[in-house]
Structure formats: structure tokens, C-alpha cells
Short mmCIF file of C-alpha atoms and ligand atoms in Angstrom, two decimals:
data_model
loop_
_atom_site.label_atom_id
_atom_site.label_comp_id
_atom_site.label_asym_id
_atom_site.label_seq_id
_atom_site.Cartn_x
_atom_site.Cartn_y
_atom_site.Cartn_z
CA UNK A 231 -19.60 -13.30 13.56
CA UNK A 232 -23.11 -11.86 13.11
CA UNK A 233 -23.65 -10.13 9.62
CA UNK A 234 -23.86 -7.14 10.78
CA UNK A 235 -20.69 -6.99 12.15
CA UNK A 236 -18.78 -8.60 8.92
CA UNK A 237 -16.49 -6.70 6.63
CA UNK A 238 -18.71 -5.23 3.83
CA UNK A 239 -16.95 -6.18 -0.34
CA UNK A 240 -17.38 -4.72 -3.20
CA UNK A 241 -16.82 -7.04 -6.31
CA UNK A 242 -15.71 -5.29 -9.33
CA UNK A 243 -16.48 -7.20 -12.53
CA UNK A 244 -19.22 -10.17 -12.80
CA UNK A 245 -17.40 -12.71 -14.61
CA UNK A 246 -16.66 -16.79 -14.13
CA UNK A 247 -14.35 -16.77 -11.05
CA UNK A 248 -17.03 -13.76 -9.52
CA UNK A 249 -20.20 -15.01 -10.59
CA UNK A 250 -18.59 -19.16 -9.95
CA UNK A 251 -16.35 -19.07 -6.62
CA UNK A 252 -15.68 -15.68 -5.26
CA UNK A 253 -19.56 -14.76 -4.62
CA UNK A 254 -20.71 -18.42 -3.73
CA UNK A 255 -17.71 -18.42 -1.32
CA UNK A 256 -19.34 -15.40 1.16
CA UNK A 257 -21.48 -18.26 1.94
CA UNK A 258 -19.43 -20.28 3.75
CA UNK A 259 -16.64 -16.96 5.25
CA UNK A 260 -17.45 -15.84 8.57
CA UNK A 261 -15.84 -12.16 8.89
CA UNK A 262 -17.20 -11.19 4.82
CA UNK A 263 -20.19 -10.27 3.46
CA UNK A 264 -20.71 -8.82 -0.50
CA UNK A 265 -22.78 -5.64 -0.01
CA UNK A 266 -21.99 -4.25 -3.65
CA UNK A 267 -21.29 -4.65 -7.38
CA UNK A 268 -19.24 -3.21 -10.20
CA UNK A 269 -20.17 -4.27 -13.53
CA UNK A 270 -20.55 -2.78 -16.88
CA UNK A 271 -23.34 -5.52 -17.64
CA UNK A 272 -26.20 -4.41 -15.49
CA UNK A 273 -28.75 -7.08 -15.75
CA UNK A 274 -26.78 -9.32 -14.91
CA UNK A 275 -25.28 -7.08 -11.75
CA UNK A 276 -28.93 -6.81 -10.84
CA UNK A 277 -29.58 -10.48 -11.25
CA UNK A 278 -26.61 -11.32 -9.30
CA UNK A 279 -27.56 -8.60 -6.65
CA UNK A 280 -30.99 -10.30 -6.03
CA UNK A 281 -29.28 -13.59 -5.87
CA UNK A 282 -26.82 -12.31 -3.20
CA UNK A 283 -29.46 -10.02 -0.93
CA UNK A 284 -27.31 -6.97 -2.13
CA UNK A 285 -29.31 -3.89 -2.36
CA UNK A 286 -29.85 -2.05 -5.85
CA UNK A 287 -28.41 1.08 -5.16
CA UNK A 288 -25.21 -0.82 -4.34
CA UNK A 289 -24.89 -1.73 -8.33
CA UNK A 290 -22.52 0.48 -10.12
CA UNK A 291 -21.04 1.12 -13.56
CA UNK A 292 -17.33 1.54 -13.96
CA UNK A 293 -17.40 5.08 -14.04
CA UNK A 294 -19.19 5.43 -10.67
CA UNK A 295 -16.36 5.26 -8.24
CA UNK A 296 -17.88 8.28 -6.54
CA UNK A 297 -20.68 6.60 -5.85
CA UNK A 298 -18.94 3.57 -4.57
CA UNK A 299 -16.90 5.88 -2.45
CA UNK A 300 -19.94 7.44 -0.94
CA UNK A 301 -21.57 4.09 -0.35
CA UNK A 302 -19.92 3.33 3.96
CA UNK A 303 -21.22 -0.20 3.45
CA UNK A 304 -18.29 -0.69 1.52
CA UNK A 305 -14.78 -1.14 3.02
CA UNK A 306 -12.88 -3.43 0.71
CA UNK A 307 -13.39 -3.52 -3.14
CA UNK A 308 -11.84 -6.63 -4.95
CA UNK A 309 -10.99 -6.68 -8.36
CA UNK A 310 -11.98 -9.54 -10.48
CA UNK A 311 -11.52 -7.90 -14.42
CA UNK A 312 -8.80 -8.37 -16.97
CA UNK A 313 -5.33 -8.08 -15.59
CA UNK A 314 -5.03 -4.84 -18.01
CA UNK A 315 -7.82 -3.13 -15.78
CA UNK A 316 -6.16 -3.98 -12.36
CA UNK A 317 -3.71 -0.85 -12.10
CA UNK A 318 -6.69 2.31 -13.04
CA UNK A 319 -9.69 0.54 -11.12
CA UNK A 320 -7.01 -0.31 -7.65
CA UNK A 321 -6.00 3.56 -8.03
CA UNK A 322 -9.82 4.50 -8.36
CA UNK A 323 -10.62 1.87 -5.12
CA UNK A 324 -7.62 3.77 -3.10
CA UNK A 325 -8.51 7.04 -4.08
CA UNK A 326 -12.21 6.50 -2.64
CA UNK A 327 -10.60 5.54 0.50
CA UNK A 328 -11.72 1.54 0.32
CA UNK A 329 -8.86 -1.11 0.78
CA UNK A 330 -8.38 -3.47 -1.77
CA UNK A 331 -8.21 -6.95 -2.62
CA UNK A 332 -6.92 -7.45 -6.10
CA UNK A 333 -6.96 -10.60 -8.20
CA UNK A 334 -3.53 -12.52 -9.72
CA UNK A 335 -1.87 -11.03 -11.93
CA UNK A 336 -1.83 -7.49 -10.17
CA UNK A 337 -0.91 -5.68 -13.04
CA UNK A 338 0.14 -5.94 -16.58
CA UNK A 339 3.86 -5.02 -15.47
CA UNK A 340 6.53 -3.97 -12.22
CA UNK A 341 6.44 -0.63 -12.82
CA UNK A 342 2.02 -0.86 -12.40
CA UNK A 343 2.40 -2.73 -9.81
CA UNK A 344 4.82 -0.45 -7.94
CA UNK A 345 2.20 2.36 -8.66
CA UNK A 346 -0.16 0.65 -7.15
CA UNK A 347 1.69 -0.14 -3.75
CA UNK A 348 1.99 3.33 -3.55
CA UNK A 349 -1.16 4.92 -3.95
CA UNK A 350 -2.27 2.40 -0.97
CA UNK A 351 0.29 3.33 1.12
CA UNK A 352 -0.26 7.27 0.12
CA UNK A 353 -4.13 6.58 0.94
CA UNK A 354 -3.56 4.82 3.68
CA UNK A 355 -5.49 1.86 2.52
CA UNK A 356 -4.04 -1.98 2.61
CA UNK A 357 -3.62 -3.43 -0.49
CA UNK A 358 -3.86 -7.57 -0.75
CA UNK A 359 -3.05 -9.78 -3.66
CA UNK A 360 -5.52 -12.61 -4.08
CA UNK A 361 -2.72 -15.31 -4.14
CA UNK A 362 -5.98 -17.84 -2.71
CA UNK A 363 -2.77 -21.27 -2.61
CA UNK A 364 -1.63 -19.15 0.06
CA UNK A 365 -4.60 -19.87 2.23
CA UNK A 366 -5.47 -23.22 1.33
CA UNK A 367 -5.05 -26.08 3.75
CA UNK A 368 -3.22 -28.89 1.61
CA UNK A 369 -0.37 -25.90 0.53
CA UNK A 370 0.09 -24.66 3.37
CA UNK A 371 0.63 -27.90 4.95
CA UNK A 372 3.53 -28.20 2.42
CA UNK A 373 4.93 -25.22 3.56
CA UNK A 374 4.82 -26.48 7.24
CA UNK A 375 6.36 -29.69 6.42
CA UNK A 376 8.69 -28.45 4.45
CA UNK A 377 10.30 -26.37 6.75
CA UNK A 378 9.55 -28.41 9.80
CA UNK A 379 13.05 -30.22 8.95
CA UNK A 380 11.16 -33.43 9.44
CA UNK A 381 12.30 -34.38 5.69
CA UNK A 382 15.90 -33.16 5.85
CA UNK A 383 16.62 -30.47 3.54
CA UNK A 384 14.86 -29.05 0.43
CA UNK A 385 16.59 -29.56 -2.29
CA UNK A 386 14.60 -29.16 -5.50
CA UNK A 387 11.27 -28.29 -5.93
CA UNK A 388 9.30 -28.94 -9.32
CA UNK A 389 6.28 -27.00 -10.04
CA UNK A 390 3.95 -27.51 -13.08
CA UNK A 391 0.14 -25.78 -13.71
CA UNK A 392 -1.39 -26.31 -17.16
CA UNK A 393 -4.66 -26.25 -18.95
CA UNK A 394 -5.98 -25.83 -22.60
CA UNK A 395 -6.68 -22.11 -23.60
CA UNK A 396 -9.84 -22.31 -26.17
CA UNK A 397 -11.79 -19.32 -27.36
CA UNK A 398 -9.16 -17.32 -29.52
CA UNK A 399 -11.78 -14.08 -28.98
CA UNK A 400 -10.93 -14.09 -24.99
CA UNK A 401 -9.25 -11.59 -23.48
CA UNK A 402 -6.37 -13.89 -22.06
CA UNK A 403 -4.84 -13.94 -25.69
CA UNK A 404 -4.80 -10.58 -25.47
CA UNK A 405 -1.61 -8.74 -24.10
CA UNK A 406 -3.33 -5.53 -23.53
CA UNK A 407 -5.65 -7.22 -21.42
CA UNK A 408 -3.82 -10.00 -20.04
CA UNK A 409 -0.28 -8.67 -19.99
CA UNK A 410 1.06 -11.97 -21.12
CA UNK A 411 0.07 -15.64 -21.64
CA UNK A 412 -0.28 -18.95 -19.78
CA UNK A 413 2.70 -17.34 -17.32
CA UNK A 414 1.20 -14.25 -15.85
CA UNK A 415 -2.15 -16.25 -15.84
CA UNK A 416 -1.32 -19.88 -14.49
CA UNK A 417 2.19 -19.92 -14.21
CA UNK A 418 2.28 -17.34 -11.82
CA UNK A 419 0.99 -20.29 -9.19
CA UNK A 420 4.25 -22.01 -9.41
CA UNK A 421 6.23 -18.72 -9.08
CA UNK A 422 4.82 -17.85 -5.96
CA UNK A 423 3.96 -21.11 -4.69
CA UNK A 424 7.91 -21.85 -4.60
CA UNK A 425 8.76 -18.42 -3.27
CA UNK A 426 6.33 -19.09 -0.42
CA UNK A 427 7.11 -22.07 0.49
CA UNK A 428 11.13 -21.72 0.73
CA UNK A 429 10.53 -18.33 2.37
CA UNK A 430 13.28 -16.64 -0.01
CA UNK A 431 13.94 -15.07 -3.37
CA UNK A 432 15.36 -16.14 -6.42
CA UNK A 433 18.51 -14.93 -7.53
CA UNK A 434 19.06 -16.65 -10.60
CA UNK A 435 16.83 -17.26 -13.52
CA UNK A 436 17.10 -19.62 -17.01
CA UNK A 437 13.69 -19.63 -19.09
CA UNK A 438 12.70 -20.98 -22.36
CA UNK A 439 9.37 -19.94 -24.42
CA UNK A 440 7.48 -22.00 -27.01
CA UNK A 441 4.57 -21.04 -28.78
CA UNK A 442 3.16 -22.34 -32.03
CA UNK A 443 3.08 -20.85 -35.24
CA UNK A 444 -0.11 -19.91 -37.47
CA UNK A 445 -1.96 -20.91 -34.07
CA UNK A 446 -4.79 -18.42 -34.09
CA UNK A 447 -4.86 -18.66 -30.23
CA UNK A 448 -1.46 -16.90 -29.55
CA UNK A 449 -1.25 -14.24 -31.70
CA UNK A 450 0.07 -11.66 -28.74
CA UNK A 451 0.87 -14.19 -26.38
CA UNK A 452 3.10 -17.06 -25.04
CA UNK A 453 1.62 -20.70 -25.29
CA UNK A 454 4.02 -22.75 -22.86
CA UNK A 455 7.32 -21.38 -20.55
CA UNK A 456 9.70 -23.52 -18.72
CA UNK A 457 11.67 -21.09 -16.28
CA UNK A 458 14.29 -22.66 -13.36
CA UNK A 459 14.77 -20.32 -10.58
CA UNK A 460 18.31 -20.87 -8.32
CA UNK A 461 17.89 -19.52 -4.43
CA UNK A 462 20.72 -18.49 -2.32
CA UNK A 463 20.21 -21.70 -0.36
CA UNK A 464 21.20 -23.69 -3.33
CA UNK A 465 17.62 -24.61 -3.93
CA UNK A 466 16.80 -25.28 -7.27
CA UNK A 467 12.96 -25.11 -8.62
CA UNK A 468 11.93 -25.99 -11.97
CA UNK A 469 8.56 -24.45 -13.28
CA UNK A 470 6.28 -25.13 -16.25
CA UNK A 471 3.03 -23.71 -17.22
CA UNK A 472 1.19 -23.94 -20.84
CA UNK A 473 -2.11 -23.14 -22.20
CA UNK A 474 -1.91 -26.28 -24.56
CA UNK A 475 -1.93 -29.47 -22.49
CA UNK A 476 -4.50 -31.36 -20.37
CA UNK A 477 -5.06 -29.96 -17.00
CA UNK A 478 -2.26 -30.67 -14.90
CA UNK A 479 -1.55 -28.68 -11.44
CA UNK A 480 0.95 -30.06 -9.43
CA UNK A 481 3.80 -29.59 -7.07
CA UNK A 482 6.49 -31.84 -5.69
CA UNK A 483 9.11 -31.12 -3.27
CA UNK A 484 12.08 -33.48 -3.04
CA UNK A 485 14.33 -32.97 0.29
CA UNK A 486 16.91 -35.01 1.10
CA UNK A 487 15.27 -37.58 3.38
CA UNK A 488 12.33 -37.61 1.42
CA UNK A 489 9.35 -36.46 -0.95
CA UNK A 490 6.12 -34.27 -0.57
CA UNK A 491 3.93 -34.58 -3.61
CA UNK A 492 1.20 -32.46 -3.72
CA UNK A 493 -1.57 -33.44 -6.55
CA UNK A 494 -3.99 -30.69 -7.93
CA UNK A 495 -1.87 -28.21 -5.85
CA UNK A 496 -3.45 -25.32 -8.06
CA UNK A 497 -6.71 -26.46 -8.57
CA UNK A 498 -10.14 -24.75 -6.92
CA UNK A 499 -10.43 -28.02 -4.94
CA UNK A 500 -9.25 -31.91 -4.96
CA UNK A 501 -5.74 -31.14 -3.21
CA UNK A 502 -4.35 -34.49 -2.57
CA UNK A 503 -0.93 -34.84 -0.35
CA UNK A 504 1.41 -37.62 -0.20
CA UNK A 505 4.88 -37.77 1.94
CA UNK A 506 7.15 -40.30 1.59
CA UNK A 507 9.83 -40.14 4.04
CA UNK A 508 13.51 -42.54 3.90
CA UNK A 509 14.15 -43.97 7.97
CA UNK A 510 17.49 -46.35 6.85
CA UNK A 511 16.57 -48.84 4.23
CA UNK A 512 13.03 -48.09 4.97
CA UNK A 513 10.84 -45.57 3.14
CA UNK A 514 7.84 -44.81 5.04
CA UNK A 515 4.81 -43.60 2.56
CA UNK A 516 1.73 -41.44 3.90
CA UNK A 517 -1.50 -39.40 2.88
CA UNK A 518 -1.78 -36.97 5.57
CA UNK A 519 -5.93 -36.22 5.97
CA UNK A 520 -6.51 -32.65 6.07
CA UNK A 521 -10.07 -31.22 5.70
CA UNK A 522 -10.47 -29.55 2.71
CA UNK A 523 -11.94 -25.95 3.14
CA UNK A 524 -13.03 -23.05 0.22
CA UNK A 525 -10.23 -20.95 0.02
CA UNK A 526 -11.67 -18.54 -1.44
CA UNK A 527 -13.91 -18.35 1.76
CA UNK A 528 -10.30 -18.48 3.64
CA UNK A 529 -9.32 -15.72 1.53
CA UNK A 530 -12.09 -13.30 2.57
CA UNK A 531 -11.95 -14.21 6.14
CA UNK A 532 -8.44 -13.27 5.73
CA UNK A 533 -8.62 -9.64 4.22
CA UNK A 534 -11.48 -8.89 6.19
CA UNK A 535 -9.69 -9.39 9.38
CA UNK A 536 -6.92 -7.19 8.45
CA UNK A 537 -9.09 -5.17 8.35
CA UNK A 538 -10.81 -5.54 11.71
CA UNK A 539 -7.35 -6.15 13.51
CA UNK A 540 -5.63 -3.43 11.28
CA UNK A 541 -3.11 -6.02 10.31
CA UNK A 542 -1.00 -6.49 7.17
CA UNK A 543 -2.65 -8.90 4.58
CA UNK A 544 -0.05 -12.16 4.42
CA UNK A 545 0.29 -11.43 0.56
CA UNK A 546 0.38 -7.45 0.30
CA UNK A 547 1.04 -5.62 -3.02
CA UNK A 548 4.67 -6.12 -2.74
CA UNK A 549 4.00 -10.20 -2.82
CA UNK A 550 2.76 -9.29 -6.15
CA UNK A 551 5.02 -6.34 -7.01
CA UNK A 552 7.77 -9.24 -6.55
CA UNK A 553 6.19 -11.90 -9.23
CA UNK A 554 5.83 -8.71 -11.18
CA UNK A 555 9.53 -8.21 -11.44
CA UNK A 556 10.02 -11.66 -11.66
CA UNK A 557 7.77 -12.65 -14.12
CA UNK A 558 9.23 -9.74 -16.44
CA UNK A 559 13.15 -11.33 -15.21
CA UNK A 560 11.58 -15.13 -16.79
CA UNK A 561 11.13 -13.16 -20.04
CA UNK A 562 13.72 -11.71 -20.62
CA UNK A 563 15.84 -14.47 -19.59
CA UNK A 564 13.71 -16.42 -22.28
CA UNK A 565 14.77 -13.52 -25.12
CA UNK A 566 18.55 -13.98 -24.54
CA UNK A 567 18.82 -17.46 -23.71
CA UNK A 568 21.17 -15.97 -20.92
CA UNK A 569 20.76 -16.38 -17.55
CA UNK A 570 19.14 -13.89 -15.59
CA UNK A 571 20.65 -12.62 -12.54
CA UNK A 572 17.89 -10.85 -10.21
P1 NDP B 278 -13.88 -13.39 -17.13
O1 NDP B 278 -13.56 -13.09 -18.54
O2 NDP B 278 -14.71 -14.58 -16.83
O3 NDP B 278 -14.61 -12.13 -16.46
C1 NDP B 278 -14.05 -10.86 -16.45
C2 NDP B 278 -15.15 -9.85 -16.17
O4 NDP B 278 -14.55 -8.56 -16.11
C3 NDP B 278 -16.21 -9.76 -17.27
O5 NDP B 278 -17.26 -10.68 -17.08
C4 NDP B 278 -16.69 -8.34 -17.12
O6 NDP B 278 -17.65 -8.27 -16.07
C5 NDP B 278 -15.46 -7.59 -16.61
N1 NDP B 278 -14.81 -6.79 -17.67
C6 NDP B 278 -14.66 -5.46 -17.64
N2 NDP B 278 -14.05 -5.01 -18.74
C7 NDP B 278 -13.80 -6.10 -19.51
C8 NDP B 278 -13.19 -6.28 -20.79
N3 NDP B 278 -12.68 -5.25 -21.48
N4 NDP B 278 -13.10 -7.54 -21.29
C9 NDP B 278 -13.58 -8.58 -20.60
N5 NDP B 278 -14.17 -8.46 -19.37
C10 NDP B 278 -14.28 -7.23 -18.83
O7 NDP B 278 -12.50 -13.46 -16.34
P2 NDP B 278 -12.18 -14.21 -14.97
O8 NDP B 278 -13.29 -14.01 -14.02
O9 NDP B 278 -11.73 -15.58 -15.26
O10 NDP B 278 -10.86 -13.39 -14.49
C11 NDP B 278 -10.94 -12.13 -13.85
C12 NDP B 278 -9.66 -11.90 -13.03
O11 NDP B 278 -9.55 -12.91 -12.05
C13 NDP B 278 -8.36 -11.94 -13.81
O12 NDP B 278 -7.43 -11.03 -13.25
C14 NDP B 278 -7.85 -13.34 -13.60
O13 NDP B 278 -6.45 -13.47 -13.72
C15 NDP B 278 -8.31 -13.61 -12.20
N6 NDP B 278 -8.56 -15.03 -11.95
C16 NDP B 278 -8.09 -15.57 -10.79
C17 NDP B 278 -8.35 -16.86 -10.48
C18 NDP B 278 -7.96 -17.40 -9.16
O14 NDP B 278 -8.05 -18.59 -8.97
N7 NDP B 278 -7.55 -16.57 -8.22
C19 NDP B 278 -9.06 -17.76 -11.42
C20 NDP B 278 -9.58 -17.07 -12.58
C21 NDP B 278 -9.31 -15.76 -12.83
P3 NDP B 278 -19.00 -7.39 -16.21
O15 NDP B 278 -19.78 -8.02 -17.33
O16 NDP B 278 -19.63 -7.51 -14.88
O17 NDP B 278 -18.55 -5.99 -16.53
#
């Protein structure tokens, strides 16, 4: 599609994913082009603008939404700040009339994220959750195989995303900011990875929480949660995240003719699939070659042509209005120990 015809973004807030995937990734979508910034640093939103052919006048602070609004270039504005800033800056986007793509976590809690669903739908402006595993090759190709019935029946699905959390000062360990720890952050990939890919809801929910003591780091947040969702299929899934282990991102399906093991199923990049599948006494082992594409190109392409077919994103607010209310069921089932019915 010729630039001139592609959906115009603004990105709120110039920080590592921004500044290190989302902006590079315009480069290779085809329907999504970044024709304005939001940043309370503005050197560096004027440095970035240069870099990105994005017109001065098209930089604005965070009090400028009416600005922004006035600016027709602009017909989607993503939101890449701290999960605490999600809920006021996607009311400012819908109240300037500009649909919005908001990043993972969207909000701090449910009852935010319901708030926000509505004032889309009240403005008439789609809202999509950046859930970017949702449009990557090597996950969905779980999802197809999955389902496909070629592997029997899923049976139990283990999902694990980890990494070490440095930097005490960040606003991660932060719950006003962040809303939580290493689960509304990383574990929220597992949540909704397993939700998409059986297609149904949880409705039963066991979790335990561990965090170190006198560990500067998690002051106001959770270090590591183990959480085991039930589905009314008799599915079982059993999730892990932590902020205190090596990098570790994976996700393994077990069916009941079979296995699909999907390596660095979280990651930016480096998805690697393998199937083994029982035929008899014979178990047949693969590595299915998929091309690996930017999802976060994917992900553009995506919102933008909702917005040019005036179709519903494939993860709308309610996608993340759901792991909201989950998220906030894993908790509490953590606090009593009890299991959670949802
Ligand atoms: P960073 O800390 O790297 O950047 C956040 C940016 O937000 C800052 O650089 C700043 O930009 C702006 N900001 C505005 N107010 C504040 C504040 N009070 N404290 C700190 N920053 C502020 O975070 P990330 O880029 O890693 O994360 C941003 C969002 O993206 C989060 O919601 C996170 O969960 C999500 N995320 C999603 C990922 C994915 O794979 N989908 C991966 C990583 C993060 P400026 O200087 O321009 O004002």
C-alpha cells in the first residue's frame, strides 16, 4: 500500500519497546505509518521524529491531547507508558476521537479496564490490546494445530515466561505504575496465550505467590506466581512467570496423541516449534519451518486494517478486560490458598 494511503499512529511514550521494536517495526508493516509522538522527553521525541520522517509539529507533551486531536494525520494512538498511565491517556485518545491501540497490561485493574471499553464504545472508537503472540506465526501455528484434531485431544497445557528484573528504581517494581509484578508484566503471556489457544475460559483457579524477603527489588510487588487454571473441557494449564530466573519463555501443549513444544514462545523473535506425534508404537518427531515475520509489524498491519475495513481488532478491550479479571481471580486465589471459582 502506498504511504499515503497507510493508517497514520501516534506513539505515546518513547521508551525501550517504542524507541527498540514498535517504531523500527513501521519499517517492515505495509497498511502503518508513525506520523506522531507523545513524550514528556522532547529531545529525544524530536530526535526520534527526525529519525522516523515525522514532522515537528506532530511532537506533543502529555498534556496536549487537543493538539493531537486536532492533528487528522492521526487515526490510531498506541500507548506504550507504564501500565498505571494506560486507563487516563486511552480515555484522553477516545475522547479526541482517535482509536486506540494499547500496550499489555491494559490497566492497573478490571474495573479500569472496563472503563476503558466503554469510553471506546461511547466514542465510537475501536479499542485493541497489543497482545503481539496473537499475531505471530510460530503461536498461531500452535493454535491451528492444536485444534486441527490432528494430535487427538488437548489435555494439559504448560506455560512458563521468565526473566531477571534488575534496576530496583524502575517503574515495574512499582505497583502504582505497574499494577503488579512479574504477572501482570510477563505472566500475562501465558494467561492469554492458553485462553487463545483453547478458545475458552477458565473456570477454576489455584495460585501460589513467592517473593523474597529484604529483596530491595520487590518492595510493592510479586517476584514469582505459579497459577493452574481448570477449563470446562477438562483442560488443565499450568502457568509460571518470575522476575528472578534466567530467561525462559516457553509453551508446551500435550494432547493425547501427542506433543507441541513451542521454544521462546514469548520472546521478540527465535520461535522454535517441535511436534511429536504417537502413530501405534511409532512416535513421529517434526520441526515444522515457518518463516519468521516481526510481529510487531503484524500487529500494526492488523489494527490498521480494522481500521480501513471497519472491522473488530482480534484482541479488543474485552481480551484484556478478561486477563484483567483474571489476573485479579490468580491473586486472590494466591491470598486464601482456596481455589478460585470464576
Ligand atoms: P520503558 O520504561 O522503557 O518506557 C516507558 C516510557 O513511558 C518512558 O520512556 C517515558 O517516555 C514514558 N513515561 C511517561 N511517564 C512515565 C513515568 N512516570 N515513568 C516512566 N516512564 C514514563 O517501558 P517499556 O517501553 O518497556 O514499557 C511500556 C509499556 O509497554 C508497558 O505497558 C509495558 O507493559 C509494555 N511492554 C510490552 C511489551 C510487548 O512485548 N508487547 C514489551 C515491553 C513492554 P518519554 O520519555 O517519551 O515520556
Amino acid at each position: 500500500m502506498p504511504p499515503s494511503e497507510r493508517v497514520g499512529f501516534a506513539v505515546v511514550g518513547l521508551g525501550r519497546l517504542s524507541l527498540e521494536e514498535i517504531l523500527p517495526a513501521f519499517g517492515e508493516a505495509k497498511k502503518a505509518k508513525p506520523v506522531a509522538l507523545m513524550s514528556g522527553s522532547p529531545e529525544k521525541a524530536r530526535l526520534t521524529a527526525a529519525q522516523y520522517g515525522i514532522p515537528e509539529d506532530a511532537i506533543y507533551a502529555y498534556d496536549q491531547w487537543d493538539r493531537l486531536k486536532a492533528n487528522p494525520a492521526v487515526k490510531v494512538v498506541y500507548i506504550v507508558t507504564p501500565n498505571g498511565l494506560h486507563r487516563d491517556q486511552v480515555l484522553a485518545a477516545a475522547a479526541a476521537g482517535k482509536h486506540v491501540l494499547c500496550e499489555k497490561p491494559m490497566a492497573n485493574t478490571s474495573a479500569e479496564a472496563q472503563e476503558m471499553v466503554e469510553a471506546c464504545n461511547k466514542a465510537g472508537v475501536k479499542l485493541m490490546i497489543a497482545y503481539r503472540c496473537q499475531y505471530e506465526p510460530f503461536n498461531r501455528e500452535v493454535v491451528r494445530l492444536a485444534r486441527s484434531g490432528e494430535f487427538g485431544r488437548v489435555k494439559m497445557v504448560e506455560a512458563f515466561n521468565g526473566q531477571t528484573t534488575a534496576l530496583p528504581e524502575q517503574w515495574r517494581l512499582r505497583k502504582a505504575l505497574a499494577g503488579g509484578g512479574a504477572l501482570p508484566d510477563i505472566g500475562i503471556y501465558c494467561l492469554n496465550g492458553v485462553r487463545a489457544l483453547l478458545g475458552e475460559e477458565p473456570v477454576s483457579i489455584q495460585a501460589q505467590i513467592v517473593t523474597p524477603e529484604n529483596d530491595p527489588r520487590f518492595k510493592e510487588v510479586e517476584e514469582s506466581v505459579a497459577f493452574t487454571l481448570r477449563f470446562p473441557s477438562g483442560v488443565i494449564a499450568q502457568c509460571g512467570t518470575s522476575y528472578g530466573v534466567h530467561e525462559s519463555r516457553e509453551l508446551r501443549v500435550h494432547t493425547t496423541t501427542g506433543s507441541l513444544d513451542l521454544h521462546n514462545a514469548f520472546a521478540y523473535r527465535g520461535q522454535r516449534l517441535t511436534v511429536a506425534h504417537r502413530e501405534g508404537s511409532h512416535v513421529q518427531r517434526d520441526e515444522p519451518v515457518l518463516t519468521h515475520k516481526n510481529q510487531f509489524a503484524l500487529e500494526l498491519d492488523h489494527m490498521a486494517e480494522c481500521i480501513l475495513k471497519d472491522r473488530r481488532p482480534r484482541t479488543p478491550g474485552e481480551e484484556g478486560l478478561q486477563d484483567m479479571i483474571l489476573m485479579e481471580a490468580i491473586y486472590a486465589a494466591a491470598r486464601s490458598g482456596q481455589p478460585v471459582t470464576v
